[in-house]
mmCIF file of C-alpha atoms and ligand atoms in Angstrom:
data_model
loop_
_atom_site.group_PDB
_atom_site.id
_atom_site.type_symbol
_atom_site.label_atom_id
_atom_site.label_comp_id
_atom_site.label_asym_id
_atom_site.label_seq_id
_atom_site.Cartn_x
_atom_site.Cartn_y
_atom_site.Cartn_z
ATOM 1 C CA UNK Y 210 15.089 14.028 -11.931
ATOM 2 C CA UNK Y 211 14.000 14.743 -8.591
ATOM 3 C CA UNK Y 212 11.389 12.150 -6.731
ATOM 4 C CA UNK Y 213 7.867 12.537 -6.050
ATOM 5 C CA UNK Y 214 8.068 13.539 -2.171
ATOM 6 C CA UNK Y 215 5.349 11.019 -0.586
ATOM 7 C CA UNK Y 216 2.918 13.573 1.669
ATOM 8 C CA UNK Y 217 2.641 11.889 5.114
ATOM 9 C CA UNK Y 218 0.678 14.913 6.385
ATOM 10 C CA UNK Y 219 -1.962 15.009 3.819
ATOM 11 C CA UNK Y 220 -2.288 10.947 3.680
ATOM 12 C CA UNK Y 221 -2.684 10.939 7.697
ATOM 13 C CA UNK Y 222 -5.811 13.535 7.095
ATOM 14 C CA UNK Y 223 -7.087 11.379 5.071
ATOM 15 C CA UNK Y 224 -6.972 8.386 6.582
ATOM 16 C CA UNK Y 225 -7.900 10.065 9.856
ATOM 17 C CA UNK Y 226 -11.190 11.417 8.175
ATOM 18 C CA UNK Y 227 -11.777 7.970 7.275
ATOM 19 C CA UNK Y 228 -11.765 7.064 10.475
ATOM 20 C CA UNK Y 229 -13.888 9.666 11.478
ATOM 21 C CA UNK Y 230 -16.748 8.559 9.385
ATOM 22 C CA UNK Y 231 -16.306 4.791 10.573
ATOM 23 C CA UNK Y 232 -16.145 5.825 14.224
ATOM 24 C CA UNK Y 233 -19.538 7.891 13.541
ATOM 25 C CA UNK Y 234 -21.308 4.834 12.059
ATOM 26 C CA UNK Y 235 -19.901 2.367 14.871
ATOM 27 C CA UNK Y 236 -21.345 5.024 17.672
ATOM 28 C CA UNK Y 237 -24.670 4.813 16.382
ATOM 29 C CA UNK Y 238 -24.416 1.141 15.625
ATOM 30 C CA UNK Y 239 -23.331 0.107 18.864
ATOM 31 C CA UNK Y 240 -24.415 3.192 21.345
ATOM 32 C CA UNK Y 241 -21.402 4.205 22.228
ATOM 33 C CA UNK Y 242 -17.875 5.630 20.614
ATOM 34 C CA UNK Y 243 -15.319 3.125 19.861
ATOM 35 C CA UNK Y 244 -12.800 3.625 22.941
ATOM 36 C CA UNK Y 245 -8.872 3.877 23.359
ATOM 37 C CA UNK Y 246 -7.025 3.991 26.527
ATOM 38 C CA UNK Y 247 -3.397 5.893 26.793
ATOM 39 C CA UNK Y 248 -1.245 4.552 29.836
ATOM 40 C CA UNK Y 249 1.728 6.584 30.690
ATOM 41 C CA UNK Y 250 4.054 6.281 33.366
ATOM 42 C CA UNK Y 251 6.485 8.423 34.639
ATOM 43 C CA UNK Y 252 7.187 12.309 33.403
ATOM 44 C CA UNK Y 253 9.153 11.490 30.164
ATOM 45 C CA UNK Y 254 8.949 14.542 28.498
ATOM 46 C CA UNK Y 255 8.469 13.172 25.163
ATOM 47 C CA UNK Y 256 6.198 10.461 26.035
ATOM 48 C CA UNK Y 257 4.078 12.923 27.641
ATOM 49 C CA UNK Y 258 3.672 15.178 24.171
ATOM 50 C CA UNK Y 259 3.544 11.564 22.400
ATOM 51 C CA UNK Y 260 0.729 10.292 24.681
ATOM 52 C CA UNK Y 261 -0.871 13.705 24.497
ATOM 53 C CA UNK Y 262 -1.268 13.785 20.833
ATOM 54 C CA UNK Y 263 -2.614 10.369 20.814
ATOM 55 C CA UNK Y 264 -5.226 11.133 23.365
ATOM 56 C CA UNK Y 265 -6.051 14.295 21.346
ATOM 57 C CA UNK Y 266 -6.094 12.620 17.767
ATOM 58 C CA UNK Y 267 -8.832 9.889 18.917
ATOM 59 C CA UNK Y 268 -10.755 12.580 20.341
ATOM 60 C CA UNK Y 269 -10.824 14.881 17.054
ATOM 61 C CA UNK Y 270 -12.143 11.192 15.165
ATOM 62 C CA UNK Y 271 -15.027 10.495 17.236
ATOM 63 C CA UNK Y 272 -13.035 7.874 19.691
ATOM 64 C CA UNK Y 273 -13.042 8.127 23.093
ATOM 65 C CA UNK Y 274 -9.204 8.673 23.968
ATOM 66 C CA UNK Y 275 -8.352 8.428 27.643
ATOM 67 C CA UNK Y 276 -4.928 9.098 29.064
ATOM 68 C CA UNK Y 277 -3.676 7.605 32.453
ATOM 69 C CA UNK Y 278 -1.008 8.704 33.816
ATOM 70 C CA UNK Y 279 1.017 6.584 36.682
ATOM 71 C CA UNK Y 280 3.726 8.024 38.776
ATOM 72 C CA UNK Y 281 7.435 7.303 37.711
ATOM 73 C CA UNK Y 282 7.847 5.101 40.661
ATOM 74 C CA UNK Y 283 4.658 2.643 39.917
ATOM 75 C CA UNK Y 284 5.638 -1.288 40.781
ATOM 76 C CA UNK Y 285 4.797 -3.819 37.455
ATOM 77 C CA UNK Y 286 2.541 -5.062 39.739
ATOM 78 C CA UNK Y 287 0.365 -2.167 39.465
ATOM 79 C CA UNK Y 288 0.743 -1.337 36.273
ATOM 80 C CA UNK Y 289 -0.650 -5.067 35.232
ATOM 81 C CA UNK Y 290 -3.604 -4.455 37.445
ATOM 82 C CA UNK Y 291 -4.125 -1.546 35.588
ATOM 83 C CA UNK Y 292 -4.107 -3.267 32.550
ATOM 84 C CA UNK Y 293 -6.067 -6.552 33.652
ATOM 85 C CA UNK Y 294 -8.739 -3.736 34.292
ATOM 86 C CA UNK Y 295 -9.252 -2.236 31.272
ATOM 87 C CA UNK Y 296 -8.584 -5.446 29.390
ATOM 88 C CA UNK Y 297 -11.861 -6.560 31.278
ATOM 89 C CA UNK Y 298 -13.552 -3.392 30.762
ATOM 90 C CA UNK Y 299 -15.895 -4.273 27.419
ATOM 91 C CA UNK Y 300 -16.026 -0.161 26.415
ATOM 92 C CA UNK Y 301 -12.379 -0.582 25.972
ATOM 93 C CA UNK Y 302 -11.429 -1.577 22.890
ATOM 94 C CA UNK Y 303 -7.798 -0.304 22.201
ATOM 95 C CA UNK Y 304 -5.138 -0.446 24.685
ATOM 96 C CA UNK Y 305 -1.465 0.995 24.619
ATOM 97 C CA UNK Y 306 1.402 1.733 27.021
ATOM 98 C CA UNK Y 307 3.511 4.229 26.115
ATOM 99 C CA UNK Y 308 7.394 2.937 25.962
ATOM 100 C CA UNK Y 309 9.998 2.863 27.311
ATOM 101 C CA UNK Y 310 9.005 2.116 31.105
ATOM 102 C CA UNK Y 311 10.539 3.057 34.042
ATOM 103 C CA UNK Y 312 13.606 0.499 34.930
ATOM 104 C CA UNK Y 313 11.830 -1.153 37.488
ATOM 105 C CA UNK Y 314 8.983 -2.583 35.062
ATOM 106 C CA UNK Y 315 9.535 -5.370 32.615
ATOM 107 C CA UNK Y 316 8.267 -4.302 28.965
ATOM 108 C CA UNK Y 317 7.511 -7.580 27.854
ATOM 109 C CA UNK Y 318 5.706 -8.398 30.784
ATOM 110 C CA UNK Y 319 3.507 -5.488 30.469
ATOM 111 C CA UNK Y 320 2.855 -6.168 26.796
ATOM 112 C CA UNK Y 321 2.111 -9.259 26.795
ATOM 113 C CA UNK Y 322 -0.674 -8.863 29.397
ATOM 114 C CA UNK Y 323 -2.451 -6.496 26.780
ATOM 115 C CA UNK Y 324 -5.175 -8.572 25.309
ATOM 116 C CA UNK Y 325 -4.043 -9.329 22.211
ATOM 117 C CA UNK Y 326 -7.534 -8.478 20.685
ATOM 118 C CA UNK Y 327 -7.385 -5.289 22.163
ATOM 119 C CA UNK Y 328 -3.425 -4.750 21.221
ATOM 120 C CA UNK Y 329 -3.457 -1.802 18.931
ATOM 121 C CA UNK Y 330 0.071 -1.311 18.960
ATOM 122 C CA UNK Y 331 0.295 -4.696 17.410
ATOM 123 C CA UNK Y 332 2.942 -5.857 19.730
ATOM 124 C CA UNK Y 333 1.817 -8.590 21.700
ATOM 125 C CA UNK Y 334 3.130 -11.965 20.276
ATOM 126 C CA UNK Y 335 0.170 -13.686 19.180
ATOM 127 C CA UNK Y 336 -0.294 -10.352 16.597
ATOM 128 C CA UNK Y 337 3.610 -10.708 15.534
ATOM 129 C CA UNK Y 338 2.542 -14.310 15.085
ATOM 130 C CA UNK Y 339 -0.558 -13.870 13.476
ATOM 131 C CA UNK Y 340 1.224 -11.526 11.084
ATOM 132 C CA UNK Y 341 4.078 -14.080 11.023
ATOM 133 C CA UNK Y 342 1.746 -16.632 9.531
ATOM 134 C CA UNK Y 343 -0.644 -14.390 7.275
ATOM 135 C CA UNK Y 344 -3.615 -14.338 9.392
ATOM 136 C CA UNK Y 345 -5.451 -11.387 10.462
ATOM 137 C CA UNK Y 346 -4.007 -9.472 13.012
ATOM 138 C CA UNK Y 347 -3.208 -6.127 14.708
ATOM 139 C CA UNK Y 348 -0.127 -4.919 12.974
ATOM 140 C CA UNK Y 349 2.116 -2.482 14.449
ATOM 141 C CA UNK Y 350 1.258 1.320 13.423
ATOM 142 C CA UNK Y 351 4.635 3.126 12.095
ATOM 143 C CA UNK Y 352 4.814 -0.335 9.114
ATOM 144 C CA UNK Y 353 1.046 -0.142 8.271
ATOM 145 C CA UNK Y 354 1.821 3.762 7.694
ATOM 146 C CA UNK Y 355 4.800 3.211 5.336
ATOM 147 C CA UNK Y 356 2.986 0.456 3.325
ATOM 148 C CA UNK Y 357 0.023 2.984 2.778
ATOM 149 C CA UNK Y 358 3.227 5.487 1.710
ATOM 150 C CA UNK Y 359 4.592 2.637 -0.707
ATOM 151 C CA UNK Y 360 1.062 2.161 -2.317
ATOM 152 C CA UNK Y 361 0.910 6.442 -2.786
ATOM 153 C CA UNK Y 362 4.027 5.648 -4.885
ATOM 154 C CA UNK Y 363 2.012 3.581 -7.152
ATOM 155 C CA UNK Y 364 4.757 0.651 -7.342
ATOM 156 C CA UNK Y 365 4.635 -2.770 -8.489
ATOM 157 C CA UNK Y 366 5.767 -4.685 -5.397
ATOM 158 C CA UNK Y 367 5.017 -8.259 -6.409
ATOM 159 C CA UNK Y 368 8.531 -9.394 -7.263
ATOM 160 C CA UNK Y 369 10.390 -6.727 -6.334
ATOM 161 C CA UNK Y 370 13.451 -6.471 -4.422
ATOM 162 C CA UNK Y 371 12.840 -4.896 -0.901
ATOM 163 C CA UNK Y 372 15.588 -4.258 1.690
ATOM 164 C CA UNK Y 373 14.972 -3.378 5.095
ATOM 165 C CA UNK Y 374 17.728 -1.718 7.243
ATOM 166 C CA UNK Y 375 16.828 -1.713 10.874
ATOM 167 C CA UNK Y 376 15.264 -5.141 12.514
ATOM 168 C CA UNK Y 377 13.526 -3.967 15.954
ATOM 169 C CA UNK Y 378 10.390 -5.661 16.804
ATOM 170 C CA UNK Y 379 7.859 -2.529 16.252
ATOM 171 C CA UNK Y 380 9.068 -1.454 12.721
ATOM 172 C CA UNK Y 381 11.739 -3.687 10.687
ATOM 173 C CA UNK Y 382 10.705 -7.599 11.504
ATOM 174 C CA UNK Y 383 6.651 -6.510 10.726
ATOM 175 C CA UNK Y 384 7.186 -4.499 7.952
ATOM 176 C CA UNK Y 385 9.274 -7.247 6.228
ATOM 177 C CA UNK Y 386 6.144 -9.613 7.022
ATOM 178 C CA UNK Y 387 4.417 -6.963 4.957
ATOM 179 C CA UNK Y 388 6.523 -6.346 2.139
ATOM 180 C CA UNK Y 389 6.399 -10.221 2.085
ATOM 181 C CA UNK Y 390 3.082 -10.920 2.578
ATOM 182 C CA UNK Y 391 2.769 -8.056 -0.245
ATOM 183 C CA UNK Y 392 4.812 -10.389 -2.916
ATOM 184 C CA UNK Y 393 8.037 -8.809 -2.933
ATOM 185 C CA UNK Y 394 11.696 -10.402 -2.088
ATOM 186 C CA UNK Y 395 12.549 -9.154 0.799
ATOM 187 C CA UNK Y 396 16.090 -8.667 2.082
ATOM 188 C CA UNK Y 397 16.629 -7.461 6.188
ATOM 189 C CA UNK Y 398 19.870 -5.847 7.140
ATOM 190 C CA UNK Y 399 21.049 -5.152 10.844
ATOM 191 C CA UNK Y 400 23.929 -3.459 12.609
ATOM 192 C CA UNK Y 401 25.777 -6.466 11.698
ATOM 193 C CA UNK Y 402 25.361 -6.841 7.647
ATOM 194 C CA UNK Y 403 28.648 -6.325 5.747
ATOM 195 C CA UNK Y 404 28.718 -4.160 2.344
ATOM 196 C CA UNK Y 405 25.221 -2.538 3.269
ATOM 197 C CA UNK Y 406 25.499 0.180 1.355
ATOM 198 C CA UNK Y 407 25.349 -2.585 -1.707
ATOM 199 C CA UNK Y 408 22.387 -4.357 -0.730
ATOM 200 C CA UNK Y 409 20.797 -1.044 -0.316
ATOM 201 C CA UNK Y 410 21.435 -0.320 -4.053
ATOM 202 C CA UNK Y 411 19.688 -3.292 -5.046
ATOM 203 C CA UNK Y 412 16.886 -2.209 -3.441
ATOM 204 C CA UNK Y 413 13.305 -1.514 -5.745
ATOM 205 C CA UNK Y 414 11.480 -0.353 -1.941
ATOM 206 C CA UNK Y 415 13.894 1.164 0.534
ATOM 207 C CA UNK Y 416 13.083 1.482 4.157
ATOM 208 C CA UNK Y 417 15.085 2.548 6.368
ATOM 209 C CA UNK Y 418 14.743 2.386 10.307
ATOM 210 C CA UNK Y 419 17.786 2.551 12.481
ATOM 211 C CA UNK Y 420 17.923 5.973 14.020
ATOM 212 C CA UNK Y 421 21.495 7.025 13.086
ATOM 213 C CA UNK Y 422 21.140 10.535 11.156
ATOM 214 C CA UNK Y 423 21.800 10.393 7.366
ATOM 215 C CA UNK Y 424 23.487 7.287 7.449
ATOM 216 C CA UNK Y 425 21.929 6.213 4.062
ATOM 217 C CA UNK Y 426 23.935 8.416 1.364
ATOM 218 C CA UNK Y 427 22.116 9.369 -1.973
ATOM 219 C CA UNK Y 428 24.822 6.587 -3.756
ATOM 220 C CA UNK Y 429 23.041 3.788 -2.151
ATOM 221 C CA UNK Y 430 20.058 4.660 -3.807
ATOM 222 C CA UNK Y 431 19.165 2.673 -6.487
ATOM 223 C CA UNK Y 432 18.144 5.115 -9.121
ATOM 224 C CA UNK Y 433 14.149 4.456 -9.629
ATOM 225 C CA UNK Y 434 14.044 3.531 -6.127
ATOM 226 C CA UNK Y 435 10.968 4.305 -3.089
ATOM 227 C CA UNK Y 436 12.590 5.017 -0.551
ATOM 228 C CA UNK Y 437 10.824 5.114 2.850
ATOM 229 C CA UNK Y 438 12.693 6.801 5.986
ATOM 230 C CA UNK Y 439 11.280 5.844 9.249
ATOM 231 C CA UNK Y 440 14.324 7.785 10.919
ATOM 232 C CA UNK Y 441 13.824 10.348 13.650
ATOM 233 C CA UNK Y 442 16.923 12.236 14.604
ATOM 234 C CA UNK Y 443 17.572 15.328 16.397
ATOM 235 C CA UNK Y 444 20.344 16.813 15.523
ATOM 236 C CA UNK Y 445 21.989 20.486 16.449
ATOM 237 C CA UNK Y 446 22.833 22.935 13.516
ATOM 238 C CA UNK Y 447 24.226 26.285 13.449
ATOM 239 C CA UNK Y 448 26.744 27.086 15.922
ATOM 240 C CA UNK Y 449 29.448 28.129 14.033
ATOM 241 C CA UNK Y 450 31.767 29.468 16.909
ATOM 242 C CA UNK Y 451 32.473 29.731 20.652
ATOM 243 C CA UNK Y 452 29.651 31.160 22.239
ATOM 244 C CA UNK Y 453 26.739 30.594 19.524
ATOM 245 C CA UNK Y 454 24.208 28.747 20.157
ATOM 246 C CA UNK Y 455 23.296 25.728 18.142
ATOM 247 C CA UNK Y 456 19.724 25.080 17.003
ATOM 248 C CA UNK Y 457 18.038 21.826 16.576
ATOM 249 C CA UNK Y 458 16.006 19.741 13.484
ATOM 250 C CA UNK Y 459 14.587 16.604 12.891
ATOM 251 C CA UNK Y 460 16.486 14.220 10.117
ATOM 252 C CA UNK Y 461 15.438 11.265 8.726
ATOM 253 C CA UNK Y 462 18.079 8.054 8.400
ATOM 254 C CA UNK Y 463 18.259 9.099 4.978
ATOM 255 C CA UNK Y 464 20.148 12.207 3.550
ATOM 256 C CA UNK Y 465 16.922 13.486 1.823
ATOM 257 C CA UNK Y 466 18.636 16.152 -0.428
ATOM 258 C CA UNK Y 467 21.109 13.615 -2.081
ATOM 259 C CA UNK Y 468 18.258 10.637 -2.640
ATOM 260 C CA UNK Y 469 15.862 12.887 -3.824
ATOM 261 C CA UNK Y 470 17.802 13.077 -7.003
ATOM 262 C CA UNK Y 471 18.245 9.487 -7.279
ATOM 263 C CA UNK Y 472 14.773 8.179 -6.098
ATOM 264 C CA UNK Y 473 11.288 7.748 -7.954
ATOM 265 C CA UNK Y 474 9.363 9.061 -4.325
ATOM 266 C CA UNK Y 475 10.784 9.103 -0.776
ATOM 267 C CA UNK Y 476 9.416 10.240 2.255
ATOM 268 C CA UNK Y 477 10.126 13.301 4.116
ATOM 269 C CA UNK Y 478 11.425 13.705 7.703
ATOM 270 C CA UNK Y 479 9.290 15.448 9.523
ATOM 271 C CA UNK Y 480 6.221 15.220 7.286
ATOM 272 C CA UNK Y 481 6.287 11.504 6.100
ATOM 273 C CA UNK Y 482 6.176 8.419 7.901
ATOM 274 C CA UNK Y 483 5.602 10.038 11.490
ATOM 275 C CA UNK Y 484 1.889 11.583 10.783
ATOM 276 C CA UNK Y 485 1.373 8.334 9.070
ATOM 277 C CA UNK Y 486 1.779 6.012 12.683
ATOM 278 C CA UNK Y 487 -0.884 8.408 14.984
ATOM 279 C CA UNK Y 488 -3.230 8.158 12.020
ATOM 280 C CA UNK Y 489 -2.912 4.213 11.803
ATOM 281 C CA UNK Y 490 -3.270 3.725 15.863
ATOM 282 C CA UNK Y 491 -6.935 5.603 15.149
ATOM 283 C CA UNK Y 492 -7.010 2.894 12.426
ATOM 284 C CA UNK Y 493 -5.903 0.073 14.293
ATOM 285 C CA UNK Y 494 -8.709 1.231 17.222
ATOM 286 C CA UNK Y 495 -11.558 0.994 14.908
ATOM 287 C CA UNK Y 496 -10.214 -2.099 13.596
ATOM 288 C CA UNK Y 497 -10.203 -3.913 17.217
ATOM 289 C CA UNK Y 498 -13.532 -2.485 17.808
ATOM 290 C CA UNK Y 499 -15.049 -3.498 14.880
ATOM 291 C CA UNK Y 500 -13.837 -7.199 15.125
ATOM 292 C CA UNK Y 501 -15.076 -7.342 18.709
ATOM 293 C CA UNK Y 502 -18.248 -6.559 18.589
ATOM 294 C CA UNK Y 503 -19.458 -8.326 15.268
ATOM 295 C CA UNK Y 504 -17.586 -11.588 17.083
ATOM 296 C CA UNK Y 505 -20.231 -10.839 20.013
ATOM 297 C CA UNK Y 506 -23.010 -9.863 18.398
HETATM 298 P P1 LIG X 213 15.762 0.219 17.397
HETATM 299 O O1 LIG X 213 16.840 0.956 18.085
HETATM 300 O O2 LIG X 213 14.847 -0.663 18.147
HETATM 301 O O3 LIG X 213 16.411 -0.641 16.215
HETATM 302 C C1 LIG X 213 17.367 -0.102 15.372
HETATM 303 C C2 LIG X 213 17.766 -1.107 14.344
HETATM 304 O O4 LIG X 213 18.710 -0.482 13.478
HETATM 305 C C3 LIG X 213 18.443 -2.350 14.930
HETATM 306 O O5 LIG X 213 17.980 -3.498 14.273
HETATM 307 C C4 LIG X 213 19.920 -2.108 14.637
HETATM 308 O O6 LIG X 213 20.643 -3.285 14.384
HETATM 309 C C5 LIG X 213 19.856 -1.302 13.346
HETATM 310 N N1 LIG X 213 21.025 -0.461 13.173
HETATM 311 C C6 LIG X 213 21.544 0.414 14.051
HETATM 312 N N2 LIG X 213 22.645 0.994 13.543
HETATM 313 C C7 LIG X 213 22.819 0.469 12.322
HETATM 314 C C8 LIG X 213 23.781 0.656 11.317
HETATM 315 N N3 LIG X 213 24.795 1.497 11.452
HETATM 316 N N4 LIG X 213 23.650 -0.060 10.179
HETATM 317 C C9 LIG X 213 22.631 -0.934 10.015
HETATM 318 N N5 LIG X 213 21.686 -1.147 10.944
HETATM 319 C C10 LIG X 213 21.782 -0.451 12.088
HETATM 320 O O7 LIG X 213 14.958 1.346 16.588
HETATM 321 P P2 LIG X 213 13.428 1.465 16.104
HETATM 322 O O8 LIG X 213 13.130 0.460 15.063
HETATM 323 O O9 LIG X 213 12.542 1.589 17.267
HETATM 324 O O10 LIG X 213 13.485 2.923 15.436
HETATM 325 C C11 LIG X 213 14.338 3.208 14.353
HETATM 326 C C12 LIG X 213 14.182 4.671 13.986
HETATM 327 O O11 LIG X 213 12.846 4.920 13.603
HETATM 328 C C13 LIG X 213 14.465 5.656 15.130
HETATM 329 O O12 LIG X 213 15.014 6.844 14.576
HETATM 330 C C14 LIG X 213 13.084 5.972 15.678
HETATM 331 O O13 LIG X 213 13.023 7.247 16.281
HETATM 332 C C15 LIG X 213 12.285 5.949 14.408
HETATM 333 N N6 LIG X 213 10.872 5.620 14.632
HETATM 334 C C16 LIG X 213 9.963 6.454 14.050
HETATM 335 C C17 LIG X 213 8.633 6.214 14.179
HETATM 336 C C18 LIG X 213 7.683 7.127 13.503
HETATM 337 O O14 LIG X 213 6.544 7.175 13.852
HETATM 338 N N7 LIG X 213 8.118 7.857 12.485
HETATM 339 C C19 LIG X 213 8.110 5.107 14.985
HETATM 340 C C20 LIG X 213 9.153 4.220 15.489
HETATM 341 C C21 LIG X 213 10.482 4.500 15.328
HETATM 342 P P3 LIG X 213 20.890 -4.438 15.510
HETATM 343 O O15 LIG X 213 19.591 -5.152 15.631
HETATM 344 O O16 LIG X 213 21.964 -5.262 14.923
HETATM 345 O O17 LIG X 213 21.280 -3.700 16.769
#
């Protein structure tokens, strides 16, 4: 049987018209649009297309996007002052620096001078905290995505078994706090776990975020399974011989064809969790702008 594929595209229009109504009400509420501000430094080509889109996605909701762009060579110094401006600027309301930085800037540093109220990313420590301890917070936007993917699947995840491969700080620790807070038993793998490919067949909710292409085979699929692929991967295809040149695609950290069979609904790469994390950052905007104006008003 093959699995229900779990649309990523058409959930991100949805959730991004949500926002669009929301943003509409808070602009005549409060007089202006809710406001997000895109800091970028350096000439990264793919931060610049990332940061691009992200400027252009709040716009087409009714948020005021607004992308900065520093040179490559910009001191931390700077780039805090930067930051200490628009954290002090009350028509700001989302803030986000595009990673990674240039070498001579310290990440944490920058990110945890983000207001933490203002933190749509979700990756300052007092939100990892917050989330930590079940309080409200800003959680990080690629996790929120794949939990809205998990609840298209229609699962029961109150005692079910949940393993995570992948433990970085912007998708695997805070969407284990999620699957967590959400009831189930959660399992985290790493680099480092032995036998994964067992642990991953135990697994009721699969999600997988390591970046290493296809790594997770159809076998460790549990058969029933939701399996969520947060993997991005380029990979070249189609040079055969000497002289032919080889074309690129994106892959997921899955190999989609052989869990499809296996799972009850996976996600597709491209297609499935990646339109999901823009359209939560619109999310996340509204949701900072929201809870700081109704705490001054
Ligand atoms: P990181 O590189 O920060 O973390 C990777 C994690 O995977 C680490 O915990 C690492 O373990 C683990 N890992 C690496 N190799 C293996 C392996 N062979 N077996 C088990 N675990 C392994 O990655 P991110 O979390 O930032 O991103 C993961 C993937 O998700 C990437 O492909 C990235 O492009 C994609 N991504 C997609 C997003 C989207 O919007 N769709 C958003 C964010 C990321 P250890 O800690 O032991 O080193």
């Amino acid at each position: 049987m093959s699995a229900l594929i779990l649309d990523g595209k058409k959930l991100a229009e949805t959730v991004r018209a949500e926002v669009r109504d929301n943003a509409l009400a808070f602009t005549k509420k409060y007089g202006r649009p809710p406001g997000l501000e895109v800091i970028l430094v350096g000439e990264d080509p793919a931060s610049q297309i990332y940061t691009r889109n992200k400027e252009k996605a709040a716009k087409e909701v009714g948020i005021r996007g607004k992308l900065h762009v520093l040179p490559s060579e910009t001191s931390e110094q700077v780039l805090l002052a930067e930051i200490d401006r628009l954290n002090a600027d009350e028509s700001v309301d989302g803030i986000l620096v595009q990673l990674p930085l240039p070498k001579q800037i310290r990440e944490q540093r920058v990110l945890d001078a983000i207001r933490p109220d203002k933190d749509v990313d979700g990756f300052h420590p007092v939100n990892a905290g917050r989330l930590a301890s079940g309080r409200p917070a800003l959680v990080p936007c690629t996790p929120r995505g794949a939990m809205k993917l998990i609840a298209l699947a229609n699962a029961k995840l109150e005692g079910a078994r949940a393993v995570i491969v992948g433990r970085s700080n912007i998708v695997g620790k805070p969407m284990a706090q999620l699957l967590l807070a959400a009831h189930a038993t959660v399992t985290m793998t790493h680099s480092r776990t032995r036998n994964l490919d067992e642990i991953c067949r135990q697994a009721d909710v699969l999600v997988v975020a390591i970046g290493r292409a296809e790594l997770v085979r159809g076998d460790w699929v549990k058969p029933g399974a939701i399996v969520i692929d947060v993997g991005m991967n380029r990979v070249s295809f189609g040079a055969t011989a000497p002289g032919e040149t080889a074309r690129t695609k994106l892959v997921g950290d899955v190999a989609f064809d052989e869990a499809k069979e296996r799972a009850a609904a996976i996600t597709p790469v491209p297609g499935g969790v990646g339109p999901m994390t823009i359209a939560c950052l619109l999310e996340n905007t509204l949701i900072a702008a929201e809870a700081r104006l109704t705490e001054h008003s």
